[in-house]
CSV table of C-alpha atoms and ligand atoms in Angstrom, one decimal:
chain,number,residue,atom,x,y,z
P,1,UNK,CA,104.3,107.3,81.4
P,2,UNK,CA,106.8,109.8,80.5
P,3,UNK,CA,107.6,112.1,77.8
P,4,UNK,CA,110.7,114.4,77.1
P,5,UNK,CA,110.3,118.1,77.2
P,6,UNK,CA,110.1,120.0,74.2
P,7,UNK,CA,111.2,123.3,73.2
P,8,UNK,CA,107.9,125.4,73.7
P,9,UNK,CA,106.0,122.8,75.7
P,10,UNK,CA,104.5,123.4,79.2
P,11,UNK,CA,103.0,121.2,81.8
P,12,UNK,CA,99.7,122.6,80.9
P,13,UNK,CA,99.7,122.0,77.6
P,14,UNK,CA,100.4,118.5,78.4
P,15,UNK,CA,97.8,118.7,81.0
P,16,UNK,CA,95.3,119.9,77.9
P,17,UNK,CA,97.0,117.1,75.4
P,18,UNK,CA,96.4,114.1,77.5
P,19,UNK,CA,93.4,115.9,79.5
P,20,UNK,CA,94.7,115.6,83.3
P,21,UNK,CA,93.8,118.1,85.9
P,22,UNK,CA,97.3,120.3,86.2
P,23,UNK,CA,97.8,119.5,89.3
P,24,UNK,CA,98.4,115.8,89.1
P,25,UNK,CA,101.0,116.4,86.7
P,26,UNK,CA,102.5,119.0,89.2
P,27,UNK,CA,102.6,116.4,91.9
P,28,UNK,CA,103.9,113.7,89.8
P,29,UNK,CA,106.9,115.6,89.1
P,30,UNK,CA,110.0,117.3,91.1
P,31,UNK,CA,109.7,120.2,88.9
P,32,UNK,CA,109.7,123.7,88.7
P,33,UNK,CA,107.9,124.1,86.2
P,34,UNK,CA,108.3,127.7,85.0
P,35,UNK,CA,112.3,126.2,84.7
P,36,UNK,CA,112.1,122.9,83.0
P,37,UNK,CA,115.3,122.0,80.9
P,38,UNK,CA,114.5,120.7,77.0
P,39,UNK,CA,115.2,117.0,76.9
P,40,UNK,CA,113.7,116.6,80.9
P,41,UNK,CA,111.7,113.2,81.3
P,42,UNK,CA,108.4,114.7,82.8
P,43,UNK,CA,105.4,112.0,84.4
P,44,UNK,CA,102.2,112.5,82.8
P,45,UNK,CA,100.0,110.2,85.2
P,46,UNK,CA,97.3,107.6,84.7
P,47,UNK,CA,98.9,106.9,81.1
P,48,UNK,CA,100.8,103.8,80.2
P,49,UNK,CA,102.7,103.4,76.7
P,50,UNK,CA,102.1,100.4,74.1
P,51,UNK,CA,104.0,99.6,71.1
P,52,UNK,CA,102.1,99.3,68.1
P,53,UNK,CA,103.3,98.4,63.9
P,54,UNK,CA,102.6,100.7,61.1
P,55,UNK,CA,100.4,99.4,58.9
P,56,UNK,CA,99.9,100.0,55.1
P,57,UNK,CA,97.4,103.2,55.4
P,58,UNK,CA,98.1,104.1,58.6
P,59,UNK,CA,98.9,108.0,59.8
P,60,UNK,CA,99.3,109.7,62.6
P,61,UNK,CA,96.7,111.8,62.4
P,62,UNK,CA,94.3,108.9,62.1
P,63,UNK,CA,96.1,106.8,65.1
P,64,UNK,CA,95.5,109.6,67.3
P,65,UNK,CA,91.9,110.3,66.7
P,66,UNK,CA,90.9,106.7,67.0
P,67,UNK,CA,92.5,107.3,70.5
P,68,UNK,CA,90.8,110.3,71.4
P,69,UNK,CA,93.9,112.4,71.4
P,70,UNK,CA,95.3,115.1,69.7
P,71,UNK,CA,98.4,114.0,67.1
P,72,UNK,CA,100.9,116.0,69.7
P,73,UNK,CA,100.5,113.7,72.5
P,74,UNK,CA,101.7,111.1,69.5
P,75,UNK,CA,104.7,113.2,68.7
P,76,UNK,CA,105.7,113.6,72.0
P,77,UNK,CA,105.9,109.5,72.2
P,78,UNK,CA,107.7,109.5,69.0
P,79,UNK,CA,110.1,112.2,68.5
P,80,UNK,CA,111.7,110.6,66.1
P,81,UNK,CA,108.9,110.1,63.8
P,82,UNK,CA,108.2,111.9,60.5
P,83,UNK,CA,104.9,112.6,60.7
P,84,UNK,CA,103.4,112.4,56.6
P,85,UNK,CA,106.4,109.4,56.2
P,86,UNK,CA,105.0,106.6,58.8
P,87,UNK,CA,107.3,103.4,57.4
P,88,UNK,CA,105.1,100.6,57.6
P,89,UNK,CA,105.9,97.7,60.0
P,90,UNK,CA,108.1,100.4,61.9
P,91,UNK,CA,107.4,100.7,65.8
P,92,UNK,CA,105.5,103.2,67.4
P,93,UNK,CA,105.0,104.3,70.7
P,94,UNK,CA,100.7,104.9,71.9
P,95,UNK,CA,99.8,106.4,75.3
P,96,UNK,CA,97.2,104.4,76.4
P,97,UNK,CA,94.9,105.8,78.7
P,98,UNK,CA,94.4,103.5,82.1
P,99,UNK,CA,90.8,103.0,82.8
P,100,UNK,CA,90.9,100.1,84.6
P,101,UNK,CA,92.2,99.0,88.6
P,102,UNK,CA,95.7,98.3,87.7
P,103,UNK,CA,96.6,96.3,90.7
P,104,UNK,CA,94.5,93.3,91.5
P,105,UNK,CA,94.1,93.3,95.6
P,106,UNK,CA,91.4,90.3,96.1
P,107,UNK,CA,94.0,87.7,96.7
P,108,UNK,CA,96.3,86.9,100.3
P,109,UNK,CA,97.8,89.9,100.8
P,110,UNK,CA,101.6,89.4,102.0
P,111,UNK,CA,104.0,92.0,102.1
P,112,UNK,CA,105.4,91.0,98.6
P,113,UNK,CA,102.2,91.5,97.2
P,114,UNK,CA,101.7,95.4,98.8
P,115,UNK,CA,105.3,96.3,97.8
P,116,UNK,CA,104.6,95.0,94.1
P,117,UNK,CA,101.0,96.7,94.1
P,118,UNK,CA,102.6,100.1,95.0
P,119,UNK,CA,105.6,100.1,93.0
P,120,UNK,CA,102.7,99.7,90.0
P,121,UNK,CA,100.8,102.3,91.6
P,122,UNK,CA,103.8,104.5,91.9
P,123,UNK,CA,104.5,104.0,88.3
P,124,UNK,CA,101.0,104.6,87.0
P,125,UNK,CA,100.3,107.3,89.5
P,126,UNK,CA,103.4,109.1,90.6
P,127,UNK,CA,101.4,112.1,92.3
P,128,UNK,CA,100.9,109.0,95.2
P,129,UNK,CA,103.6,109.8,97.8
P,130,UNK,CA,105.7,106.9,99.5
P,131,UNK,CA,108.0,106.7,102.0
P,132,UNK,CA,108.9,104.4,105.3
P,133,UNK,CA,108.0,105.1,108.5
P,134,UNK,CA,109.8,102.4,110.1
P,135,UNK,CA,110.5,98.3,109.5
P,136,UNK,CA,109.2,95.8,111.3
P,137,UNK,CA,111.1,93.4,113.5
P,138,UNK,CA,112.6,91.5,110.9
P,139,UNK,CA,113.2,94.7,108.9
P,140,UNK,CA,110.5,94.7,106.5
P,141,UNK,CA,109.8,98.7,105.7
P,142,UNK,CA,106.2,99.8,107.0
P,143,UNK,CA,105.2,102.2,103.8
P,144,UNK,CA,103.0,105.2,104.5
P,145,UNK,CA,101.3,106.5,100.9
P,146,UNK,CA,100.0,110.1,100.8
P,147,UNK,CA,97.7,111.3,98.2
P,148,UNK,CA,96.0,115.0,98.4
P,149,UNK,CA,97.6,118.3,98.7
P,150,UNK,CA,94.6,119.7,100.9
P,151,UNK,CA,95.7,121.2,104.8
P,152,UNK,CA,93.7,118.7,106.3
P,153,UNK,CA,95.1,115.5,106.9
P,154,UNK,CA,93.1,112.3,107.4
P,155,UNK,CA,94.9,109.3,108.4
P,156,UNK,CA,93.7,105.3,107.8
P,157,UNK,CA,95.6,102.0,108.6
P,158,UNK,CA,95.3,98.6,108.4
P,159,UNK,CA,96.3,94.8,109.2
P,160,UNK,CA,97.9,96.1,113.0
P,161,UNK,CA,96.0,92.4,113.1
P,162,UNK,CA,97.9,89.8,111.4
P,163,UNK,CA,94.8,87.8,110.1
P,164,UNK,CA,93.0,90.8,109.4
P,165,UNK,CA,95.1,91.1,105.9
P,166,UNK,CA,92.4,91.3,104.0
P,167,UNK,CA,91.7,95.3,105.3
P,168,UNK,CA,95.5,96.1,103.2
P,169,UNK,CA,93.8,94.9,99.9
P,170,UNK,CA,90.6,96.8,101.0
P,171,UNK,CA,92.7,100.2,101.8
P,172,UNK,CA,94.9,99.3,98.6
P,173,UNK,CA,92.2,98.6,96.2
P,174,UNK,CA,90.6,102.4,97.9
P,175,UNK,CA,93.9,104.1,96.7
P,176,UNK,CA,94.1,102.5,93.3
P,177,UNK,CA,90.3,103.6,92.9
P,178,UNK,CA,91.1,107.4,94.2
P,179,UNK,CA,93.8,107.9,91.9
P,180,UNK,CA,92.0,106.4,89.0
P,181,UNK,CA,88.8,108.7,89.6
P,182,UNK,CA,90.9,111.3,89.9
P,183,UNK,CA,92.6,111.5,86.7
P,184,UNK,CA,89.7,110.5,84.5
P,185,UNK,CA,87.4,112.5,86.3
P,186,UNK,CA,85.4,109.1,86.8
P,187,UNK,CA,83.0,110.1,89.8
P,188,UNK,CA,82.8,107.2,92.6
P,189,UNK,CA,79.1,107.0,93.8
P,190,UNK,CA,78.1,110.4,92.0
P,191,UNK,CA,81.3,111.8,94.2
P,192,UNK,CA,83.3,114.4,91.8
P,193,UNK,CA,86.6,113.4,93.7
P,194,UNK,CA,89.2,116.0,92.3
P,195,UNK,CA,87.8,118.8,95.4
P,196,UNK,CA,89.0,116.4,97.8
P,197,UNK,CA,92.7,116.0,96.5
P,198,UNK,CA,92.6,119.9,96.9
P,199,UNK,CA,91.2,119.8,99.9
P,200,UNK,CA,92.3,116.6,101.9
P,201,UNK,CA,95.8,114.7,102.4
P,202,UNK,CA,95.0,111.1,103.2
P,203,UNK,CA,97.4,109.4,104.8
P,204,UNK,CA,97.7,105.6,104.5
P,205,UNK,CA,99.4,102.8,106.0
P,206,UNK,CA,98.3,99.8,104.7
P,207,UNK,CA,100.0,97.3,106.8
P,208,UNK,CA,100.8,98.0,110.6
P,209,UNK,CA,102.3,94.7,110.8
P,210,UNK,CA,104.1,92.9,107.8
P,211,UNK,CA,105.6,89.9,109.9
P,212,UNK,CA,102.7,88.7,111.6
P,213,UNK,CA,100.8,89.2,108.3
P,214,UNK,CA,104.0,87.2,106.4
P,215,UNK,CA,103.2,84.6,109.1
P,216,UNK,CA,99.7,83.6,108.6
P,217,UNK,CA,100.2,83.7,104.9
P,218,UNK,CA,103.4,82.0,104.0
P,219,UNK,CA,104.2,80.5,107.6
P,220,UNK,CA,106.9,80.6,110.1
P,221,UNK,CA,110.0,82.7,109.1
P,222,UNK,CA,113.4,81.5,108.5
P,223,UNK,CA,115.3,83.6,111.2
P,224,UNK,CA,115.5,82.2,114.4
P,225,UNK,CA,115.0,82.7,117.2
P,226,UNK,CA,111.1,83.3,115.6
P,227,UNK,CA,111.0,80.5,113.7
P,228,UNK,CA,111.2,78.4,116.8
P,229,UNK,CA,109.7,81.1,119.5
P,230,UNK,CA,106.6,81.5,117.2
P,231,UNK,CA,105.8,77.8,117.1
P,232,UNK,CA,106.1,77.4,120.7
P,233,UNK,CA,103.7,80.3,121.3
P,234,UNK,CA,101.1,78.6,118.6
P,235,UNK,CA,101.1,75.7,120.4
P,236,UNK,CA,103.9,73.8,117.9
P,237,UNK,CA,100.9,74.5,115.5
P,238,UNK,CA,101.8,75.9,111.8
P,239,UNK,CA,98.5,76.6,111.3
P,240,UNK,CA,98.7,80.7,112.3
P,241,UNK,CA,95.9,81.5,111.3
P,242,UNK,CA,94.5,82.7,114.7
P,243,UNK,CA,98.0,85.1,114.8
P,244,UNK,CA,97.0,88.8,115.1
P,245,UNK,CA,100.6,89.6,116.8
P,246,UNK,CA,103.7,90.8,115.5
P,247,UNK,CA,106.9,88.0,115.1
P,248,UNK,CA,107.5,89.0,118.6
P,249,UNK,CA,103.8,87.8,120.1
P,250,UNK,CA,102.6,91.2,121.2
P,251,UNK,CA,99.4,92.6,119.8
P,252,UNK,CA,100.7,96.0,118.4
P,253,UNK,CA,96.2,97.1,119.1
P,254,UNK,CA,97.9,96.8,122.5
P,255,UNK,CA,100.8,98.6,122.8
P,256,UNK,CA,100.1,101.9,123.0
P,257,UNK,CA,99.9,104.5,126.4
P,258,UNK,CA,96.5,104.7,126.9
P,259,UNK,CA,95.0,102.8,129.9
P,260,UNK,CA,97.7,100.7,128.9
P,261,UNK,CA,98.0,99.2,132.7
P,262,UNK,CA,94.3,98.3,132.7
P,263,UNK,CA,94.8,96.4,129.4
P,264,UNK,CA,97.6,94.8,130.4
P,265,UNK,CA,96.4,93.4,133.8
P,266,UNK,CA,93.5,91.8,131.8
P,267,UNK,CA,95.3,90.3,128.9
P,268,UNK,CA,97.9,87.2,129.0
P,269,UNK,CA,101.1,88.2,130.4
P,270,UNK,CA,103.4,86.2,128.0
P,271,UNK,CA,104.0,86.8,124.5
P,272,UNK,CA,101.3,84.4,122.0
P,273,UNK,CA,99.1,84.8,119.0
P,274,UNK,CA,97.2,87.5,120.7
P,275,UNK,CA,96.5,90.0,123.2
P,276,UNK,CA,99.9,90.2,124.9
P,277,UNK,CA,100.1,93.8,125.3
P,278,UNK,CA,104.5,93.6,126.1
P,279,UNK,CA,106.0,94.7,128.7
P,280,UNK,CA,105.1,98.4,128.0
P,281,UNK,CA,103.9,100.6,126.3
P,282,UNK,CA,105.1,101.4,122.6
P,283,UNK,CA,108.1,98.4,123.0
P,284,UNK,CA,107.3,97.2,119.1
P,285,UNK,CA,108.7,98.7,116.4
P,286,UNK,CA,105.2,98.5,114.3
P,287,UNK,CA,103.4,100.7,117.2
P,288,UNK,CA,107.0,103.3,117.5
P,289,UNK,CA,106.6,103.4,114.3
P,290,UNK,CA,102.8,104.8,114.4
P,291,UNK,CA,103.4,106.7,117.2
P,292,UNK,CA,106.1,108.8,115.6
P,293,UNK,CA,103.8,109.0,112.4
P,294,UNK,CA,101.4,110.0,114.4
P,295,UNK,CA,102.7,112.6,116.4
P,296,UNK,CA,104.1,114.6,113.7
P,297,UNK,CA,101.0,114.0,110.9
P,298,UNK,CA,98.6,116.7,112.6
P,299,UNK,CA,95.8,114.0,111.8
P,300,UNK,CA,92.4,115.5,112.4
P,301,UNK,CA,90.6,111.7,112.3
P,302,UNK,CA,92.3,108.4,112.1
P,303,UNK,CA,90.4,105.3,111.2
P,304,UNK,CA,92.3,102.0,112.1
P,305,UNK,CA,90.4,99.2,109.7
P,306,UNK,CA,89.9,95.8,111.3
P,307,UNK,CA,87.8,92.2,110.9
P,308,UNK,CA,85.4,91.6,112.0
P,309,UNK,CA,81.9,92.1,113.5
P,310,UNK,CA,80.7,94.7,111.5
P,311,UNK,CA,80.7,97.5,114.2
P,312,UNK,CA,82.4,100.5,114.7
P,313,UNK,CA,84.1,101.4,118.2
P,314,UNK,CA,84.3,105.7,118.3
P,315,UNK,CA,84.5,106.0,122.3
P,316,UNK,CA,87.1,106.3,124.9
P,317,UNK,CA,86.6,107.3,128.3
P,318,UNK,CA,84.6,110.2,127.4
P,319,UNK,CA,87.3,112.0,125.8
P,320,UNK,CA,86.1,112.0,122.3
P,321,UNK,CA,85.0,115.3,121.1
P,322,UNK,CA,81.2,115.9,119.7
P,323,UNK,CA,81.7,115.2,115.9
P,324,UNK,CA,82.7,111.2,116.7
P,325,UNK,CA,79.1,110.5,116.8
P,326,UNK,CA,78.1,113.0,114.1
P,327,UNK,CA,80.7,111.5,111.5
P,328,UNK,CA,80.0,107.3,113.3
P,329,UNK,CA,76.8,107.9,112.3
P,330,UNK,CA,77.7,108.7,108.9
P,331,UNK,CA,79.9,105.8,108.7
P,332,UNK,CA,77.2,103.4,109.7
P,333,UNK,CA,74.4,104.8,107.9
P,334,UNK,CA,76.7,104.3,104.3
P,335,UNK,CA,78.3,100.5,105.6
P,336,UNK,CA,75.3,99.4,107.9
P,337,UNK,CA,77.5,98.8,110.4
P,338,UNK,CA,77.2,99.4,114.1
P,339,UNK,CA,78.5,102.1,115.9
P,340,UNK,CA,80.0,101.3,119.3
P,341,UNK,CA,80.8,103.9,121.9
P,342,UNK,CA,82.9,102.1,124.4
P,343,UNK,CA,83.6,98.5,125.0
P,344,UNK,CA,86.4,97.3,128.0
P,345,UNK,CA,89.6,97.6,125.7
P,346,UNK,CA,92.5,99.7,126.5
P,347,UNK,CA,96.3,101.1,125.0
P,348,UNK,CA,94.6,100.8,121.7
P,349,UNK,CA,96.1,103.0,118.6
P,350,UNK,CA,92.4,104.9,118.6
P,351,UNK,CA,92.0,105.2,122.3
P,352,UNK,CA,95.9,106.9,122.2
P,353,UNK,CA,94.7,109.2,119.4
P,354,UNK,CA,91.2,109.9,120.9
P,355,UNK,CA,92.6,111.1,124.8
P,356,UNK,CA,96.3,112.4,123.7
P,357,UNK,CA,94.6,115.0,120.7
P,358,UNK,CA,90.6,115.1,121.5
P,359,UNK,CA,90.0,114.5,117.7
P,360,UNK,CA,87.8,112.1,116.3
P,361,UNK,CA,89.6,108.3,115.9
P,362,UNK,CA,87.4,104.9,115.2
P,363,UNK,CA,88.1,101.2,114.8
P,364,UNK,CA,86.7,100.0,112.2
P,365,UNK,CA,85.5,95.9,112.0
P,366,UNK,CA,84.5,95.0,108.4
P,367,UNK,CA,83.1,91.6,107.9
P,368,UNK,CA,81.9,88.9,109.8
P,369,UNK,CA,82.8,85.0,110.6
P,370,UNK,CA,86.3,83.3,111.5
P,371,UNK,CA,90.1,85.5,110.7
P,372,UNK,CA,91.4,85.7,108.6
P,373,UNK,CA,87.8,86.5,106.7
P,374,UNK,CA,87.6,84.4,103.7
P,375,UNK,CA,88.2,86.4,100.1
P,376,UNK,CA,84.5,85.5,99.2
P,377,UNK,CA,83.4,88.3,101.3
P,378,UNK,CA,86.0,90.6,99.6
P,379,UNK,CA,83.7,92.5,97.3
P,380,UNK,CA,81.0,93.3,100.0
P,381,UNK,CA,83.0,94.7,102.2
P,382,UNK,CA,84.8,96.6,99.6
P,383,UNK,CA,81.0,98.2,98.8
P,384,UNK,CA,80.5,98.4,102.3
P,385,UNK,CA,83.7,100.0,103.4
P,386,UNK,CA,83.8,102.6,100.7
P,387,UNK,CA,81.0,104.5,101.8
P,388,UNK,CA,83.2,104.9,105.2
P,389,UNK,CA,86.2,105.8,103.1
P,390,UNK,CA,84.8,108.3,101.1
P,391,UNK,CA,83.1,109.7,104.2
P,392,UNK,CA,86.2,109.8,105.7
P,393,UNK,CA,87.0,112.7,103.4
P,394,UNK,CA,83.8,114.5,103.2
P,395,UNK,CA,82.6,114.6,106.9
I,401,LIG,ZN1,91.8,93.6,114.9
C-alpha cells in the first residue's frame, strides 16, 4: 500500500500509525528518510487499500476505530477528505491490514504461477528483494528473493528437479508466511520472528529449473529443436512426468565440479529425463547460474529442497565441518526425517558447496511415493518442512 508524504510526517510515525516494525518500512522503500520530498509515494507493507461508501452516520473517527487504527492513517488514504463533512455515498479509501497468506501455493506450480505469486508478494511486502540471477535455456529468468538485513546469509533452493515442483510452493508458501509474521508480529510455532530479519538474510531461489518444471506441467514447448528433442529423449511419451532435467536433458543435481567424473562415469551418457550429468561440469545455464550466486553470496549453509524419501543427505567425502551433524540433527528431530551422511552421488550443488567452502550444505527429500508427489501430501510436508526452515535460521 502506499501513501503520499505529508508535511511533518516521518517514517516512524507511520511505522506507529499502521504499527509496523521501522525497519520494514525502511526496507520497503528507496529512501533516505531524514530527506523525503512532500508529495513522495512511500510503501507501508503488509497493508492493502479497499474502497468503501459513506454511509448516513458514518465519520472518520468512527471508521478508523472499528479498524483498530488511529484516524491519521485514514487521512493519509484520503487527503482529500474533510474530516467533520464525510458526503454520504462518496468513496473512501481503508488500509486493510493483511492477515491472511496472500498467495495460494498448493496447486501445480509452473513458472507462471511463481512469477504471479511474487509480483503479489512484492506488492504486499516490498521489503522482499528480487532480482534474476540468470534465465534458463529458453530464457525464462531464475528469480532469487532476499528477505533479512542480518550479516549472515543462509541460502535455500528448490525444483533443480523438474517433478519435484511441489518444493517452489513449499519454499514460496515459507516466504509469504515469514513476511506475514513479520509485520504482524504473529509468532510461527511460539518463534518471535522479527530477531531473525535483523539477524539473518535468507536467500531463496525457488525454482532452479523453470523449463523442465514448464515441461512436466504444461508439456512439451513450442520451440524446437526441444519440442522434438525432448520427446525423443521421453521415449515419444508426453507423459513427463518422470522429467527431473532441464529442456536440454541434463540433471542440473549433476552438473556441478565436485566428483563430477565419478558421477558422470556412472550415470547415462546421453541427454534424457534424468541423470545425464552433460558433458561437463557447470554446461547449463540453471547450475551457471547457481554457481555464480553462489560464489558471491558468502552463504554460511545452503539447503537444496527435494522429493522424496523423507531423509536428509548432510555428507561429502568427509569434508563437511562439525556443525552438519549438530544442525541435521536439528532438522530431523523438528521433520522426523532421516539424516543421511553419505550415499554414492557426486557433482551435486551440496557436495560443491560442502568441499569448495567447508560450511554446512544438505539435501533435503520431503515426502514420499511417486514424482511429482501428489498435492494431497502438500500440507504435511509444509508442517514437516517448516520446522527445518525455521531451523534453518536459528541453528
Ligand atoms: Zn531431486
Amino acid at each position: 500500500m502506499r501513501v503520499r508524504f505529508r508535511r511533518g510526517d516521518t517514517l516512524w510515525a507511520y511505522s506507529r500509525i499502521f504499527q509496523v516494525p521501522l525497519p520494514l518500512i525502511l526496507d520497503s522503500n528507496a529512501l533516505d528518510p531524514v530527506n523525503i520530498a512532500i508529495g513522495q509515494e512511500v510503501e507501508i507493507p503488509g497493508y492493502i487499500v479497499t474502497g468503501y461508501t459513506v454511509k448516513a452516520g458514518d465519520t472518520l473517527w468512527q471508521l478508523a476505530r472499528q479498524r483498530g487504527l488511529p484516524v491519521d492513517a485514514l487521512l493519509l488514504l484520503n487527503p482529500n477528505v474533510i474530516p467533520d463533512r464525510l458526503a454520504v455515498g462518496s468513496q473512501l479509501n481503508i488500509p486493510l491490514r493483511v492477515t491472511w497468506f496472500i498467495v495460494d501455493t498448493i496447486k501445480p506450480y509452473d513458472s507462471a504461477a511463481l512469477q504471479s505469486d511474487l509480483n503479489r508478494l512484492a506488492e504486499v511486502y516490498p521489503f522482499i528483494r528480487r532480482r534474476n540471477i540468470g534465465a534458463s535455456v529458453l530464457g525464462k529468468p531464475i528469480p532469487e528473493l532476499r528477505i533479512g538485513r542480518g550479516a549472515v546469509t543462509v541460502h535455500m533452493n528448490g525444483s533443480f528437479h523438474a517433478n519435484e515442483w511441489i518444493t517452489t510452493a513449499i519454499l514460496v508458501r515459507f516466504l509469504n508466511h515469514y513476511a506475514l509474521s513479520l509485520v504482524n508480529g504473529t509468532p510461527i510455532r511460539g518463534l518471535d520472528m522479527r530477531p531473525f530479519y535483523d539477524a539473518v538474510t535468507l536467500s531463496m531461489v525457488p525454482m532452479v529449473n523453470p523449463d523442465g518444471v514448464d515441461l512436466v506441467i504444461r508439456g512439451l514447448p513450442e520451440q524446437e529443436p526441444w519440442r522434438s528433442r525432448v520427446l525423443e529423449w521421453n521415449g515419444g511419451s508426453t507423459d513427463f512426468s518422470g522429467w527431473k532435467a532441464n529442456i536440454r536433458g541434463v540433471d542440473l543435481n549433476d552438473q556441478f565440479p565436485a566428483l563430477w567424473d565419478r558421477e558422470a562415469a556412472r550415470n547415462p551418457k546421453e541427454p534424457g529425463p534424468r541423470d545425464y550429468p552433460g558433458t561437463g561440469p557447470l554446461t547449463e545455464p540453471e547450475a551457471v547460474a547457481m554457481a555464480e550466486l553462489t560464489r558471491s553470496g558468502d552463504f554460511a549453509r545452503v539447503l537444496a529442497f527435494h522429493t522424496q524419501g523423507e531423509e536428509i543427505y548432510w555428507g561429502f567425502q568427509n569434508l563437511e565441518p562439525p556443525e552438519s551433524e549438530v544442525i541435521v540433527n536439528e532438522f530431523a528431530r523438528v521433520s522426523g526425517y532421516t539424516p543421511v551422511r553419505t550415499i554414492e552421488s557426486y557433482a551435486g550443488y551440496k557436495d560443491w558447496f560442502i568441499q569448495d567452502w567447508r560450511r554446512p550444505g544438505f539435501t533435503i527429500e520431503l515426502g514420499r511415493g511417486v514424482n511429482p508427489l501428489p498435492l494431497s501430501q502438500y500440507g504435511e510436508i509444509y508442517e514437516r518442512a517448516l520446522g527445518i526452515l525455521l531451523a534453518s535460521l536459528y541453528m
